Amino acid sequence: LIMTSLTSLEIGQNFFHGTIPTEIAKIKRLQRFTASANNISGTVPEHMGHMKKLKHVNVTSNRLTGTVPAAMCRTKEGK
């Protein structure tokens, strides 16, 4: 079940493990994603950079590797 109208997903400090699922991109209205202080591994998925409404991402204090997808680094002017 994907909640497509969800605007904020805050799951920090819940001992979650594994990777950030690709299904998160189906939440078209998501503006805020916080998953800090878990045990998430892997990379920040490229598809998160293409989520047009997503403005705030906090995935600190996890076991993530790699770089932030370039599409996530867009500025207001560079939309």
Short mmCIF file of N, CA and C in Angstrom, two decimals:
data_model
loop_
_atom_site.label_atom_id
_atom_site.label_comp_id
_atom_site.label_asym_id
_atom_site.label_seq_id
_atom_site.Cartn_x
_atom_site.Cartn_y
_atom_site.Cartn_z
N LEU A 1 0.85 -1.19 0.00
CA LEU A 1 0.00 0.00 0.00
C LEU A 1 0.89 1.24 0.00
N ILE A 2 0.75 2.06 -1.01
CA ILE A 2 1.50 3.31 -1.10
C ILE A 2 0.53 4.46 -0.87
N MET A 3 0.86 5.32 0.08
CA MET A 3 0.02 6.48 0.38
C MET A 3 0.46 7.64 -0.50
N THR A 4 -0.14 7.76 -1.66
CA THR A 4 0.31 8.72 -2.66
C THR A 4 0.08 10.18 -2.26
N SER A 5 -0.79 10.45 -1.29
CA SER A 5 -1.05 11.83 -0.90
C SER A 5 -0.24 12.26 0.34
N LEU A 6 0.61 11.39 0.84
CA LEU A 6 1.44 11.70 2.00
C LEU A 6 2.41 12.83 1.67
N THR A 7 2.54 13.81 2.55
CA THR A 7 3.46 14.93 2.31
C THR A 7 4.69 14.88 3.20
N SER A 8 4.62 14.17 4.32
CA SER A 8 5.75 14.09 5.23
C SER A 8 5.89 12.66 5.76
N LEU A 9 7.09 12.13 5.68
CA LEU A 9 7.37 10.79 6.19
C LEU A 9 8.57 10.90 7.12
N GLU A 10 8.31 10.77 8.42
CA GLU A 10 9.34 10.93 9.43
C GLU A 10 9.48 9.64 10.21
N ILE A 11 10.54 8.90 9.92
CA ILE A 11 10.74 7.57 10.52
C ILE A 11 12.09 7.48 11.22
N GLY A 12 12.58 8.59 11.72
CA GLY A 12 13.86 8.62 12.40
C GLY A 12 13.84 7.86 13.72
N GLN A 13 15.00 7.36 14.12
CA GLN A 13 15.23 6.69 15.40
C GLN A 13 14.29 5.52 15.63
N ASN A 14 14.17 4.66 14.62
CA ASN A 14 13.28 3.50 14.74
C ASN A 14 13.99 2.18 14.50
N PHE A 15 15.31 2.18 14.46
CA PHE A 15 16.09 0.96 14.27
C PHE A 15 15.79 0.25 12.95
N PHE A 16 15.33 1.00 11.93
CA PHE A 16 15.10 0.41 10.62
C PHE A 16 16.44 0.03 10.00
N HIS A 17 16.44 -1.03 9.22
CA HIS A 17 17.64 -1.45 8.51
C HIS A 17 17.25 -1.82 7.08
N GLY A 18 18.25 -1.99 6.24
CA GLY A 18 18.01 -2.25 4.83
C GLY A 18 18.27 -1.00 4.03
N THR A 19 17.69 -0.93 2.84
CA THR A 19 17.91 0.21 1.95
C THR A 19 16.65 1.06 1.84
N ILE A 20 16.79 2.24 1.27
CA ILE A 20 15.64 3.10 1.00
C ILE A 20 14.93 2.49 -0.21
N PRO A 21 13.67 2.09 -0.06
CA PRO A 21 12.99 1.40 -1.17
C PRO A 21 12.67 2.32 -2.35
N THR A 22 12.71 1.76 -3.54
CA THR A 22 12.40 2.54 -4.74
C THR A 22 10.94 2.99 -4.75
N GLU A 23 10.09 2.28 -4.03
CA GLU A 23 8.67 2.62 -4.00
C GLU A 23 8.40 4.00 -3.41
N ILE A 24 9.37 4.57 -2.70
CA ILE A 24 9.18 5.91 -2.13
C ILE A 24 8.90 6.93 -3.23
N ALA A 25 9.40 6.70 -4.43
CA ALA A 25 9.18 7.62 -5.55
C ALA A 25 7.71 7.68 -5.97
N LYS A 26 6.93 6.71 -5.56
CA LYS A 26 5.50 6.70 -5.89
C LYS A 26 4.70 7.67 -5.03
N ILE A 27 5.33 8.19 -3.99
CA ILE A 27 4.65 9.16 -3.12
C ILE A 27 4.87 10.54 -3.75
N LYS A 28 4.06 10.86 -4.72
CA LYS A 28 4.26 12.05 -5.56
C LYS A 28 4.21 13.37 -4.80
N ARG A 29 3.48 13.43 -3.70
CA ARG A 29 3.33 14.69 -2.95
C ARG A 29 4.32 14.82 -1.79
N LEU A 30 5.21 13.86 -1.63
CA LEU A 30 6.14 13.88 -0.51
C LEU A 30 7.04 15.11 -0.58
N GLN A 31 7.03 15.87 0.51
CA GLN A 31 7.84 17.08 0.61
C GLN A 31 8.99 16.93 1.60
N ARG A 32 8.79 16.06 2.59
CA ARG A 32 9.76 15.92 3.67
C ARG A 32 9.98 14.44 3.97
N PHE A 33 11.24 14.01 3.97
CA PHE A 33 11.60 12.62 4.29
C PHE A 33 12.70 12.64 5.33
N THR A 34 12.40 12.13 6.50
CA THR A 34 13.37 12.05 7.58
C THR A 34 13.50 10.61 8.02
N ALA A 35 14.69 10.07 7.89
CA ALA A 35 14.97 8.70 8.31
C ALA A 35 16.30 8.66 9.05
N SER A 36 16.57 9.68 9.83
CA SER A 36 17.84 9.79 10.53
C SER A 36 17.92 8.79 11.69
N ALA A 37 19.14 8.49 12.09
CA ALA A 37 19.43 7.64 13.25
C ALA A 37 18.74 6.28 13.17
N ASN A 38 18.91 5.62 12.05
CA ASN A 38 18.46 4.25 11.88
C ASN A 38 19.69 3.40 11.55
N ASN A 39 19.49 2.34 10.84
CA ASN A 39 20.60 1.49 10.40
C ASN A 39 20.46 1.23 8.90
N ILE A 40 20.09 2.28 8.16
CA ILE A 40 19.86 2.17 6.72
C ILE A 40 21.21 2.13 6.00
N SER A 41 21.32 1.23 5.02
CA SER A 41 22.58 1.07 4.29
C SER A 41 22.34 1.29 2.80
N GLY A 42 23.43 1.19 2.03
CA GLY A 42 23.32 1.41 0.60
C GLY A 42 23.55 2.87 0.26
N THR A 43 22.93 3.32 -0.82
CA THR A 43 23.09 4.70 -1.28
C THR A 43 21.75 5.43 -1.25
N VAL A 44 21.81 6.75 -1.36
CA VAL A 44 20.59 7.52 -1.55
C VAL A 44 20.17 7.27 -2.99
N PRO A 45 18.99 6.70 -3.21
CA PRO A 45 18.58 6.33 -4.57
C PRO A 45 18.46 7.51 -5.53
N GLU A 46 18.90 7.30 -6.75
CA GLU A 46 18.83 8.34 -7.79
C GLU A 46 17.40 8.83 -7.99
N HIS A 47 16.43 7.95 -7.89
CA HIS A 47 15.03 8.33 -8.13
C HIS A 47 14.54 9.39 -7.15
N MET A 48 15.15 9.50 -5.98
CA MET A 48 14.72 10.53 -5.03
C MET A 48 15.01 11.94 -5.57
N GLY A 49 15.99 12.06 -6.43
CA GLY A 49 16.32 13.34 -7.03
C GLY A 49 15.30 13.81 -8.04
N HIS A 50 14.42 12.94 -8.46
CA HIS A 50 13.41 13.27 -9.45
C HIS A 50 12.02 13.47 -8.84
N MET A 51 11.97 13.48 -7.52
CA MET A 51 10.70 13.71 -6.82
C MET A 51 10.50 15.22 -6.73
N LYS A 52 9.65 15.76 -7.57
CA LYS A 52 9.52 17.21 -7.75
C LYS A 52 9.12 17.98 -6.50
N LYS A 53 8.33 17.40 -5.63
CA LYS A 53 7.86 18.10 -4.43
C LYS A 53 8.81 17.98 -3.24
N LEU A 54 9.74 17.03 -3.29
CA LEU A 54 10.62 16.75 -2.16
C LEU A 54 11.58 17.92 -1.93
N LYS A 55 11.49 18.53 -0.75
CA LYS A 55 12.31 19.70 -0.42
C LYS A 55 13.28 19.45 0.72
N HIS A 56 12.97 18.50 1.61
CA HIS A 56 13.81 18.27 2.78
C HIS A 56 14.06 16.77 2.93
N VAL A 57 15.33 16.40 3.01
CA VAL A 57 15.72 15.00 3.22
C VAL A 57 16.75 14.98 4.34
N ASN A 58 16.50 14.15 5.35
CA ASN A 58 17.46 13.97 6.44
C ASN A 58 17.67 12.48 6.63
N VAL A 59 18.85 12.01 6.24
CA VAL A 59 19.20 10.60 6.39
C VAL A 59 20.52 10.47 7.15
N THR A 60 20.80 11.42 8.03
CA THR A 60 22.03 11.40 8.80
C THR A 60 22.03 10.24 9.79
N SER A 61 23.20 9.88 10.24
CA SER A 61 23.40 8.83 11.25
C SER A 61 22.85 7.48 10.81
N ASN A 62 23.20 7.09 9.61
CA ASN A 62 22.88 5.78 9.05
C ASN A 62 24.18 5.19 8.51
N ARG A 63 24.09 4.12 7.76
CA ARG A 63 25.27 3.48 7.16
C ARG A 63 25.27 3.67 5.65
N LEU A 64 24.84 4.82 5.19
CA LEU A 64 24.77 5.10 3.75
C LEU A 64 26.17 5.33 3.18
N THR A 65 26.32 4.98 1.91
CA THR A 65 27.60 5.16 1.23
C THR A 65 27.35 5.89 -0.09
N GLY A 66 28.42 6.30 -0.74
CA GLY A 66 28.28 6.95 -2.04
C GLY A 66 28.01 8.44 -1.90
N THR A 67 27.55 9.02 -2.99
CA THR A 67 27.30 10.46 -3.04
C THR A 67 25.80 10.74 -3.15
N VAL A 68 25.46 11.97 -2.89
CA VAL A 68 24.07 12.41 -3.05
C VAL A 68 23.81 12.54 -4.55
N PRO A 69 22.69 12.02 -5.05
CA PRO A 69 22.39 12.14 -6.48
C PRO A 69 22.37 13.62 -6.90
N ALA A 70 22.98 13.90 -8.04
CA ALA A 70 23.08 15.28 -8.53
C ALA A 70 21.72 15.95 -8.64
N ALA A 71 20.71 15.21 -9.02
CA ALA A 71 19.37 15.79 -9.18
C ALA A 71 18.81 16.29 -7.86
N MET A 72 19.31 15.80 -6.74
CA MET A 72 18.84 16.27 -5.44
C MET A 72 19.47 17.61 -5.07
N CYS A 73 20.49 18.01 -5.77
CA CYS A 73 21.22 19.23 -5.44
C CYS A 73 20.74 20.42 -6.25
N ARG A 74 19.55 20.34 -6.79
CA ARG A 74 19.04 21.44 -7.61
C ARG A 74 18.70 22.65 -6.71
N THR A 75 18.84 23.82 -7.27
CA THR A 75 18.51 25.05 -6.55
C THR A 75 17.14 25.53 -7.04
N LYS A 76 16.60 26.48 -6.33
CA LYS A 76 15.31 27.04 -6.74
C LYS A 76 15.40 27.62 -8.15
N GLU A 77 16.52 28.27 -8.44
CA GLU A 77 16.68 28.88 -9.77
C GLU A 77 16.90 27.81 -10.83
N GLY A 78 17.51 26.67 -10.45
CA GLY A 78 17.86 25.65 -11.41
C GLY A 78 16.81 24.58 -11.61
N LYS A 79 15.75 24.65 -10.89
CA LYS A 79 14.66 23.67 -10.94
C LYS A 79 15.00 22.57 -11.89
#
